Amino acid sequence: DVKVTQSSRYLVKRTGEKVFLECVQDMDHENMFWYRQDPGLGLRLIYFSYDVKMKEKGDIPEGYSVSREKKERFSLILESASTNQTSMYLCASSLGRRPDEQYFGPGTRLTVT
Amino acid sequence: GEDVEQSLFLSVREGDSSVINCTYTDSSSTYLYWYKQEPGAGLQLLTYIFSNMDMKQDQRLTVLLNKKDKHLSLRIADTQTGDSAIYFCAESTSGTYKYIFGTGTRLKVLA
């Protein structure tokens, strides 16, 4: 059973703080993704990684960076949190073969005050 | 850019059929997916259809694809209260493992 875990379910941070969101998958998946989910906007891709140390910008990368030093771990970094980054953050992984099912973590609800 | 659209809400009575619709703009989509998100959880794949298919049935789920109109639908037969969730359609194209997700449809099943 594929498992994708995220370091926190709920997080409250102050404006300007540096925030780290961690994601770990246990199925040796090649691809990992970070999305944010906002009501009425669906899921929007922030960044994805198709290999260790490789990353590609998604649709809304501004204000975020990522790190993938090991295959199983993909971190999302908010360099200087702002209130408009208050959202639900979802991590996903996939094997990289068609059809390419994505496996999602439970999400981290981040509130920036 | 590519876009995937869904209506935001759908309410049905228990035992009725639910039909959730989705339109997409990318004509080079190869796979189209339906994901379900239950409260407090991540998304889980329900079913998918390859773009050269018109229909796919999987127990209570029927997926219809009209490629000409770029319209995808998910029919849930005999809808149960446990089907209450947000349903997302998504598409991917060859050459990338990125998805484009729709806005999600919140299905509410009334007892």
PDB file of C-alpha atoms in Angstrom:
ATOM      1  CA  ASP A   1       0.000   0.000   0.000  1.00  0.00           C
ATOM      2  CA  VAL A   2       1.466   3.296  -1.108  1.00  0.00           C
ATOM      3  CA  LYS A   3       1.822   5.791   1.644  1.00  0.00           C
ATOM      4  CA  VAL A   4       2.461   9.486   1.306  1.00  0.00           C
ATOM      5  CA  THR A   5       2.922  11.276   4.591  1.00  0.00           C
ATOM      6  CA  GLN A   6       3.132  14.974   5.318  1.00  0.00           C
ATOM      7  CA  SER A   7       4.909  16.340   8.366  1.00  0.00           C
ATOM      8  CA  SER A   8       2.002  18.330   9.791  1.00  0.00           C
ATOM      9  CA  ARG A   9      -1.775  18.334   9.404  1.00  0.00           C
ATOM     10  CA  TYR A  10      -2.147  21.876  10.726  1.00  0.00           C
ATOM     11  CA  LEU A  11       0.393  24.664  10.910  1.00  0.00           C
ATOM     12  CA  VAL A  12       0.117  28.283  12.034  1.00  0.00           C
ATOM     13  CA  LYS A  13       2.925  30.660  11.119  1.00  0.00           C
ATOM     14  CA  ARG A  14       3.520  34.384  11.246  1.00  0.00           C
ATOM     15  CA  THR A  15       4.034  36.649   8.255  1.00  0.00           C
ATOM     16  CA  GLY A  16       7.679  36.688   7.223  1.00  0.00           C
ATOM     17  CA  GLU A  17       8.591  33.348   8.781  1.00  0.00           C
ATOM     18  CA  LYS A  18      10.371  30.673   6.765  1.00  0.00           C
ATOM     19  CA  VAL A  19       8.157  27.598   6.526  1.00  0.00           C
ATOM     20  CA  PHE A  20       9.133  24.033   5.656  1.00  0.00           C
ATOM     21  CA  LEU A  21       6.564  21.462   4.581  1.00  0.00           C
ATOM     22  CA  GLU A  22       7.884  17.927   4.341  1.00  0.00           C
ATOM     23  CA  CYS A  23       6.542  15.046   2.295  1.00  0.00           C
ATOM     24  CA  VAL A  24       7.723  11.434   2.324  1.00  0.00           C
ATOM     25  CA  GLN A  25       6.621   8.536   0.105  1.00  0.00           C
ATOM     26  CA  ASP A  26       7.489   4.914   0.685  1.00  0.00           C
ATOM     27  CA  MET A  27       7.005   3.371  -2.777  1.00  0.00           C
ATOM     28  CA  ASP A  28      10.153   4.419  -4.619  1.00  0.00           C
ATOM     29  CA  HIS A  29       8.154   6.734  -6.894  1.00  0.00           C
ATOM     30  CA  GLU A  30      10.031   8.816  -9.436  1.00  0.00           C
ATOM     31  CA  ASN A  31       7.717  11.828  -9.482  1.00  0.00           C
ATOM     32  CA  MET A  32       6.650  14.024  -6.608  1.00  0.00           C
ATOM     33  CA  PHE A  33       4.358  17.042  -6.642  1.00  0.00           C
ATOM     34  CA  TRP A  34       3.300  19.943  -4.457  1.00  0.00           C
ATOM     35  CA  TYR A  35      -0.152  21.468  -4.943  1.00  0.00           C
ATOM     36  CA  ARG A  36      -2.157  24.044  -3.142  1.00  0.00           C
ATOM     37  CA  GLN A  37      -5.909  23.662  -2.861  1.00  0.00           C
ATOM     38  CA  ASP A  38      -8.191  26.648  -2.520  1.00  0.00           C
ATOM     39  CA  PRO A  39     -12.016  26.671  -2.644  1.00  0.00           C
ATOM     40  CA  GLY A  40     -13.308  27.312  -6.126  1.00  0.00           C
ATOM     41  CA  LEU A  41      -9.820  27.081  -7.628  1.00  0.00           C
ATOM     42  CA  GLY A  42      -9.217  23.356  -7.358  1.00  0.00           C
ATOM     43  CA  LEU A  43      -5.653  22.087  -7.196  1.00  0.00           C
ATOM     44  CA  ARG A  44      -2.891  24.197  -8.600  1.00  0.00           C
ATOM     45  CA  LEU A  45       0.584  22.811  -9.161  1.00  0.00           C
ATOM     46  CA  ILE A  46       3.368  24.667  -7.378  1.00  0.00           C
ATOM     47  CA  TYR A  47       6.387  22.505  -8.251  1.00  0.00           C
ATOM     48  CA  PHE A  48       7.116  18.986  -9.254  1.00  0.00           C
ATOM     49  CA  SER A  49      10.196  16.794  -9.298  1.00  0.00           C
ATOM     50  CA  TYR A  50      10.880  13.911 -11.659  1.00  0.00           C
ATOM     51  CA  ASP A  51      14.153  12.789 -10.094  1.00  0.00           C
ATOM     52  CA  VAL A  52      16.440  13.511  -7.176  1.00  0.00           C
ATOM     53  CA  LYS A  53      17.710  17.077  -7.326  1.00  0.00           C
ATOM     54  CA  MET A  54      15.527  17.739 -10.395  1.00  0.00           C
ATOM     55  CA  LYS A  55      12.597  20.114 -10.210  1.00  0.00           C
ATOM     56  CA  GLU A  56      10.293  21.950 -12.520  1.00  0.00           C
ATOM     57  CA  LYS A  57       8.055  24.945 -11.887  1.00  0.00           C
ATOM     58  CA  GLY A  58       4.349  24.420 -11.927  1.00  0.00           C
ATOM     59  CA  ASP A  59       1.666  27.011 -12.479  1.00  0.00           C
ATOM     60  CA  ILE A  60       2.161  29.081  -9.313  1.00  0.00           C
ATOM     61  CA  PRO A  61       5.804  28.825  -8.147  1.00  0.00           C
ATOM     62  CA  GLU A  62       6.183  32.427  -6.984  1.00  0.00           C
ATOM     63  CA  GLY A  63       7.034  32.667  -3.297  1.00  0.00           C
ATOM     64  CA  TYR A  64       7.921  28.964  -3.054  1.00  0.00           C
ATOM     65  CA  SER A  65      10.979  26.796  -3.509  1.00  0.00           C
ATOM     66  CA  VAL A  66      11.498  23.041  -3.234  1.00  0.00           C
ATOM     67  CA  SER A  67      14.191  20.567  -2.347  1.00  0.00           C
ATOM     68  CA  ARG A  68      14.591  16.912  -3.253  1.00  0.00           C
ATOM     69  CA  GLU A  69      17.827  15.547  -1.862  1.00  0.00           C
ATOM     70  CA  LYS A  70      16.535  11.984  -1.505  1.00  0.00           C
ATOM     71  CA  LYS A  71      14.120  10.092  -3.725  1.00  0.00           C
ATOM     72  CA  GLU A  72      11.538   9.574  -1.013  1.00  0.00           C
ATOM     73  CA  ARG A  73      11.440  13.129   0.338  1.00  0.00           C
ATOM     74  CA  PHE A  74      10.198  16.335  -1.266  1.00  0.00           C
ATOM     75  CA  SER A  75      10.167  19.561   0.712  1.00  0.00           C
ATOM     76  CA  LEU A  76       8.248  22.744   0.013  1.00  0.00           C
ATOM     77  CA  ILE A  77       9.740  25.952   1.370  1.00  0.00           C
ATOM     78  CA  LEU A  78       8.002  29.259   1.838  1.00  0.00           C
ATOM     79  CA  GLU A  79      10.921  31.660   2.071  1.00  0.00           C
ATOM     80  CA  SER A  80       8.928  34.453   3.698  1.00  0.00           C
ATOM     81  CA  ALA A  81       5.361  33.444   4.462  1.00  0.00           C
ATOM     82  CA  SER A  82       2.586  35.832   3.535  1.00  0.00           C
ATOM     83  CA  THR A  83      -1.119  35.793   4.367  1.00  0.00           C
ATOM     84  CA  ASN A  84      -2.027  34.953   0.769  1.00  0.00           C
ATOM     85  CA  GLN A  85      -0.190  31.662   1.215  1.00  0.00           C
ATOM     86  CA  THR A  86      -2.788  30.525   3.740  1.00  0.00           C
ATOM     87  CA  SER A  87      -4.099  27.374   2.075  1.00  0.00           C
ATOM     88  CA  MET A  88      -4.266  23.583   2.058  1.00  0.00           C
ATOM     89  CA  TYR A  89      -1.049  22.071   0.715  1.00  0.00           C
ATOM     90  CA  LEU A  90      -1.152  18.624  -0.822  1.00  0.00           C
ATOM     91  CA  CYS A  91       1.810  16.457  -1.709  1.00  0.00           C
ATOM     92  CA  ALA A  92       1.549  13.635  -4.241  1.00  0.00           C
ATOM     93  CA  SER A  93       3.794  11.042  -5.814  1.00  0.00           C
ATOM     94  CA  SER A  94       3.570   8.855  -8.917  1.00  0.00           C
ATOM     95  CA  LEU A  95       5.494   6.011 -10.456  1.00  0.00           C
ATOM     96  CA  GLY A  96       5.868   7.673 -13.841  1.00  0.00           C
ATOM     97  CA  ARG A  97       4.164   5.054 -16.006  1.00  0.00           C
ATOM     98  CA  ARG A  98       0.928   5.500 -17.946  1.00  0.00           C
ATOM     99  CA  PRO A  99      -1.780   5.725 -16.707  1.00  0.00           C
ATOM    100  CA  ASP A 100       0.009   7.667 -14.054  1.00  0.00           C
ATOM    101  CA  GLU A 101      -1.950   7.464 -10.839  1.00  0.00           C
ATOM    102  CA  GLN A 102      -0.986  10.101  -8.318  1.00  0.00           C
ATOM    103  CA  TYR A 103      -1.027   9.145  -4.649  1.00  0.00           C
ATOM    104  CA  PHE A 104      -1.802  11.963  -2.276  1.00  0.00           C
ATOM    105  CA  GLY A 105      -0.896  12.741   1.284  1.00  0.00           C
ATOM    106  CA  PRO A 106      -3.590  13.947   3.716  1.00  0.00           C
ATOM    107  CA  GLY A 107      -2.633  17.600   3.311  1.00  0.00           C
ATOM    108  CA  THR A 108      -1.271  20.355   5.526  1.00  0.00           C
ATOM    109  CA  ARG A 109      -3.561  23.232   6.349  1.00  0.00           C
ATOM    110  CA  LEU A 110      -1.305  26.255   6.702  1.00  0.00           C
ATOM    111  CA  THR A 111      -2.517  29.485   8.249  1.00  0.00           C
ATOM    112  CA  VAL A 112      -0.300  32.556   8.005  1.00  0.00           C
ATOM    113  CA  THR A 113      -1.260  35.352  10.398  1.00  0.00           C
TER     114      THR A 113
ATOM    115  CA  GLY B   1      -3.208  27.653 -21.325  1.00  0.00           C
ATOM    116  CA  GLU B   2      -4.988  24.405 -20.623  1.00  0.00           C
ATOM    117  CA  ASP B   3      -8.101  24.596 -18.512  1.00  0.00           C
ATOM    118  CA  VAL B   4     -10.434  22.091 -16.884  1.00  0.00           C
ATOM    119  CA  GLU B   5     -13.818  23.237 -15.639  1.00  0.00           C
ATOM    120  CA  GLN B   6     -16.456  21.706 -13.415  1.00  0.00           C
ATOM    121  CA  SER B   7     -19.570  22.939 -11.691  1.00  0.00           C
ATOM    122  CA  LEU B   8     -18.951  23.561  -8.005  1.00  0.00           C
ATOM    123  CA  PHE B   9     -21.905  21.816  -6.357  1.00  0.00           C
ATOM    124  CA  LEU B  10     -24.277  18.925  -6.923  1.00  0.00           C
ATOM    125  CA  SER B  11     -26.946  17.650  -4.588  1.00  0.00           C
ATOM    126  CA  VAL B  12     -28.778  14.338  -5.075  1.00  0.00           C
ATOM    127  CA  ARG B  13     -31.028  12.052  -3.059  1.00  0.00           C
ATOM    128  CA  GLU B  14     -29.751   8.735  -1.784  1.00  0.00           C
ATOM    129  CA  GLY B  15     -30.446   5.985  -4.311  1.00  0.00           C
ATOM    130  CA  ASP B  16     -30.557   8.359  -7.285  1.00  0.00           C
ATOM    131  CA  SER B  17     -27.857   8.587  -9.943  1.00  0.00           C
ATOM    132  CA  SER B  18     -25.328  11.423  -9.834  1.00  0.00           C
ATOM    133  CA  VAL B  19     -23.748  12.878 -12.935  1.00  0.00           C
ATOM    134  CA  ILE B  20     -20.697  15.080 -12.533  1.00  0.00           C
ATOM    135  CA  ASN B  21     -19.541  16.927 -15.627  1.00  0.00           C
ATOM    136  CA  CYS B  22     -16.191  18.279 -16.722  1.00  0.00           C
ATOM    137  CA  THR B  23     -14.969  20.168 -19.770  1.00  0.00           C
ATOM    138  CA  TYR B  24     -11.371  20.545 -20.818  1.00  0.00           C
ATOM    139  CA  THR B  25      -9.564  22.533 -23.453  1.00  0.00           C
ATOM    140  CA  ASP B  26      -6.416  20.553 -24.251  1.00  0.00           C
ATOM    141  CA  SER B  27      -7.126  18.450 -27.338  1.00  0.00           C
ATOM    142  CA  SER B  28      -3.876  16.520 -26.859  1.00  0.00           C
ATOM    143  CA  SER B  29      -5.029  15.005 -23.548  1.00  0.00           C
ATOM    144  CA  THR B  30      -4.158  11.338 -23.419  1.00  0.00           C
ATOM    145  CA  TYR B  31      -5.622  10.271 -20.093  1.00  0.00           C
ATOM    146  CA  LEU B  32      -8.514  11.716 -18.162  1.00  0.00           C
ATOM    147  CA  TYR B  33      -8.989  10.895 -14.512  1.00  0.00           C
ATOM    148  CA  TRP B  34     -11.579  11.153 -11.776  1.00  0.00           C
ATOM    149  CA  TYR B  35     -10.373  11.607  -8.209  1.00  0.00           C
ATOM    150  CA  LYS B  36     -12.397  11.658  -4.997  1.00  0.00           C
ATOM    151  CA  GLN B  37     -11.546  13.697  -1.910  1.00  0.00           C
ATOM    152  CA  GLU B  38     -13.296  12.809   1.314  1.00  0.00           C
ATOM    153  CA  PRO B  39     -13.360  15.345   4.175  1.00  0.00           C
ATOM    154  CA  GLY B  40      -9.965  15.815   5.800  1.00  0.00           C
ATOM    155  CA  ALA B  41      -8.193  13.549   3.334  1.00  0.00           C
ATOM    156  CA  GLY B  42      -6.072  13.728   0.224  1.00  0.00           C
ATOM    157  CA  LEU B  43      -7.326  12.743  -3.203  1.00  0.00           C
ATOM    158  CA  GLN B  44      -7.794   9.143  -4.264  1.00  0.00           C
ATOM    159  CA  LEU B  45      -8.051   7.871  -7.823  1.00  0.00           C
ATOM    160  CA  LEU B  46     -11.509   6.535  -8.679  1.00  0.00           C
ATOM    161  CA  THR B  47     -11.100   5.718 -12.324  1.00  0.00           C
ATOM    162  CA  TYR B  48      -9.474   6.902 -15.533  1.00  0.00           C
ATOM    163  CA  ILE B  49     -10.154   6.712 -19.262  1.00  0.00           C
ATOM    164  CA  PHE B  50      -7.775   6.725 -22.174  1.00  0.00           C
ATOM    165  CA  SER B  51      -8.571   9.331 -24.804  1.00  0.00           C
ATOM    166  CA  ASN B  52      -9.339   6.786 -27.547  1.00  0.00           C
ATOM    167  CA  MET B  53     -12.190   5.334 -25.488  1.00  0.00           C
ATOM    168  CA  ASP B  54     -15.773   6.605 -25.350  1.00  0.00           C
ATOM    169  CA  MET B  55     -16.929   4.868 -22.229  1.00  0.00           C
ATOM    170  CA  LYS B  56     -15.645   2.943 -19.264  1.00  0.00           C
ATOM    171  CA  GLN B  57     -17.700   1.162 -16.618  1.00  0.00           C
ATOM    172  CA  ASP B  58     -16.458   0.087 -13.224  1.00  0.00           C
ATOM    173  CA  GLN B  59     -19.145  -1.231 -10.854  1.00  0.00           C
ATOM    174  CA  ARG B  60     -21.326   1.789  -9.950  1.00  0.00           C
ATOM    175  CA  LEU B  61     -19.157   4.199 -11.920  1.00  0.00           C
ATOM    176  CA  THR B  62     -19.573   5.018 -15.611  1.00  0.00           C
ATOM    177  CA  VAL B  63     -17.246   7.430 -17.372  1.00  0.00           C
ATOM    178  CA  LEU B  64     -18.302   8.957 -20.688  1.00  0.00           C
ATOM    179  CA  LEU B  65     -15.905  10.839 -22.923  1.00  0.00           C
ATOM    180  CA  ASN B  66     -16.976  13.042 -25.816  1.00  0.00           C
ATOM    181  CA  LYS B  67     -13.676  13.956 -27.370  1.00  0.00           C
ATOM    182  CA  LYS B  68     -15.212  16.170 -30.040  1.00  0.00           C
ATOM    183  CA  ASP B  69     -16.836  18.399 -27.422  1.00  0.00           C
ATOM    184  CA  LYS B  70     -14.000  17.853 -24.886  1.00  0.00           C
ATOM    185  CA  HIS B  71     -16.567  16.761 -22.336  1.00  0.00           C
ATOM    186  CA  LEU B  72     -16.089  14.144 -19.631  1.00  0.00           C
ATOM    187  CA  SER B  73     -18.713  12.889 -17.215  1.00  0.00           C
ATOM    188  CA  LEU B  74     -18.808  10.597 -14.210  1.00  0.00           C
ATOM    189  CA  ARG B  75     -22.051   8.823 -13.413  1.00  0.00           C
ATOM    190  CA  ILE B  76     -22.478   7.228  -9.997  1.00  0.00           C
ATOM    191  CA  ALA B  77     -25.372   4.786  -9.881  1.00  0.00           C
ATOM    192  CA  ASP B  78     -27.381   4.252  -6.684  1.00  0.00           C
ATOM    193  CA  THR B  79     -25.624   7.127  -4.913  1.00  0.00           C
ATOM    194  CA  GLN B  80     -24.995   6.537  -1.208  1.00  0.00           C
ATOM    195  CA  THR B  81     -24.274   8.941   1.652  1.00  0.00           C
ATOM    196  CA  GLY B  82     -20.695   7.640   1.627  1.00  0.00           C
ATOM    197  CA  ASP B  83     -20.322   9.109  -1.859  1.00  0.00           C
ATOM    198  CA  SER B  84     -20.528  12.624  -0.411  1.00  0.00           C
ATOM    199  CA  ALA B  85     -17.157  14.151  -1.269  1.00  0.00           C
ATOM    200  CA  ILE B  86     -15.414  16.487  -3.683  1.00  0.00           C
ATOM    201  CA  TYR B  87     -14.827  14.991  -7.124  1.00  0.00           C
ATOM    202  CA  PHE B  88     -12.019  16.265  -9.333  1.00  0.00           C
ATOM    203  CA  CYS B  89     -11.474  15.564 -12.972  1.00  0.00           C
ATOM    204  CA  ALA B  90      -7.948  15.857 -14.300  1.00  0.00           C
ATOM    205  CA  GLU B  91      -6.177  15.459 -17.590  1.00  0.00           C
ATOM    206  CA  SER B  92      -2.642  14.695 -18.595  1.00  0.00           C
ATOM    207  CA  THR B  93      -0.910  14.753 -21.944  1.00  0.00           C
ATOM    208  CA  SER B  94       1.859  12.632 -23.370  1.00  0.00           C
ATOM    209  CA  GLY B  95       5.349  13.854 -22.685  1.00  0.00           C
ATOM    210  CA  THR B  96       4.547  15.083 -19.198  1.00  0.00           C
ATOM    211  CA  TYR B  97       3.394  13.607 -15.931  1.00  0.00           C
ATOM    212  CA  LYS B  98       1.786  16.827 -14.870  1.00  0.00           C
ATOM    213  CA  TYR B  99      -1.944  16.915 -14.372  1.00  0.00           C
ATOM    214  CA  ILE B 100      -4.324  19.769 -14.918  1.00  0.00           C
ATOM    215  CA  PHE B 101      -7.038  19.494 -12.287  1.00  0.00           C
ATOM    216  CA  GLY B 102     -10.528  20.882 -12.450  1.00  0.00           C
ATOM    217  CA  THR B 103     -12.001  23.057  -9.741  1.00  0.00           C
ATOM    218  CA  GLY B 104     -13.754  20.109  -8.086  1.00  0.00           C
ATOM    219  CA  THR B 105     -17.472  19.354  -7.665  1.00  0.00           C
ATOM    220  CA  ARG B 106     -18.799  18.988  -4.144  1.00  0.00           C
ATOM    221  CA  LEU B 107     -21.380  16.195  -4.147  1.00  0.00           C
ATOM    222  CA  LYS B 108     -23.876  16.190  -1.308  1.00  0.00           C
ATOM    223  CA  VAL B 109     -26.070  13.121  -0.917  1.00  0.00           C
ATOM    224  CA  LEU B 110     -29.312  13.674   0.945  1.00  0.00           C
ATOM    225  CA  ALA B 111     -30.716  10.788   2.984  1.00  0.00           C
TER     226      ALA B 111
END
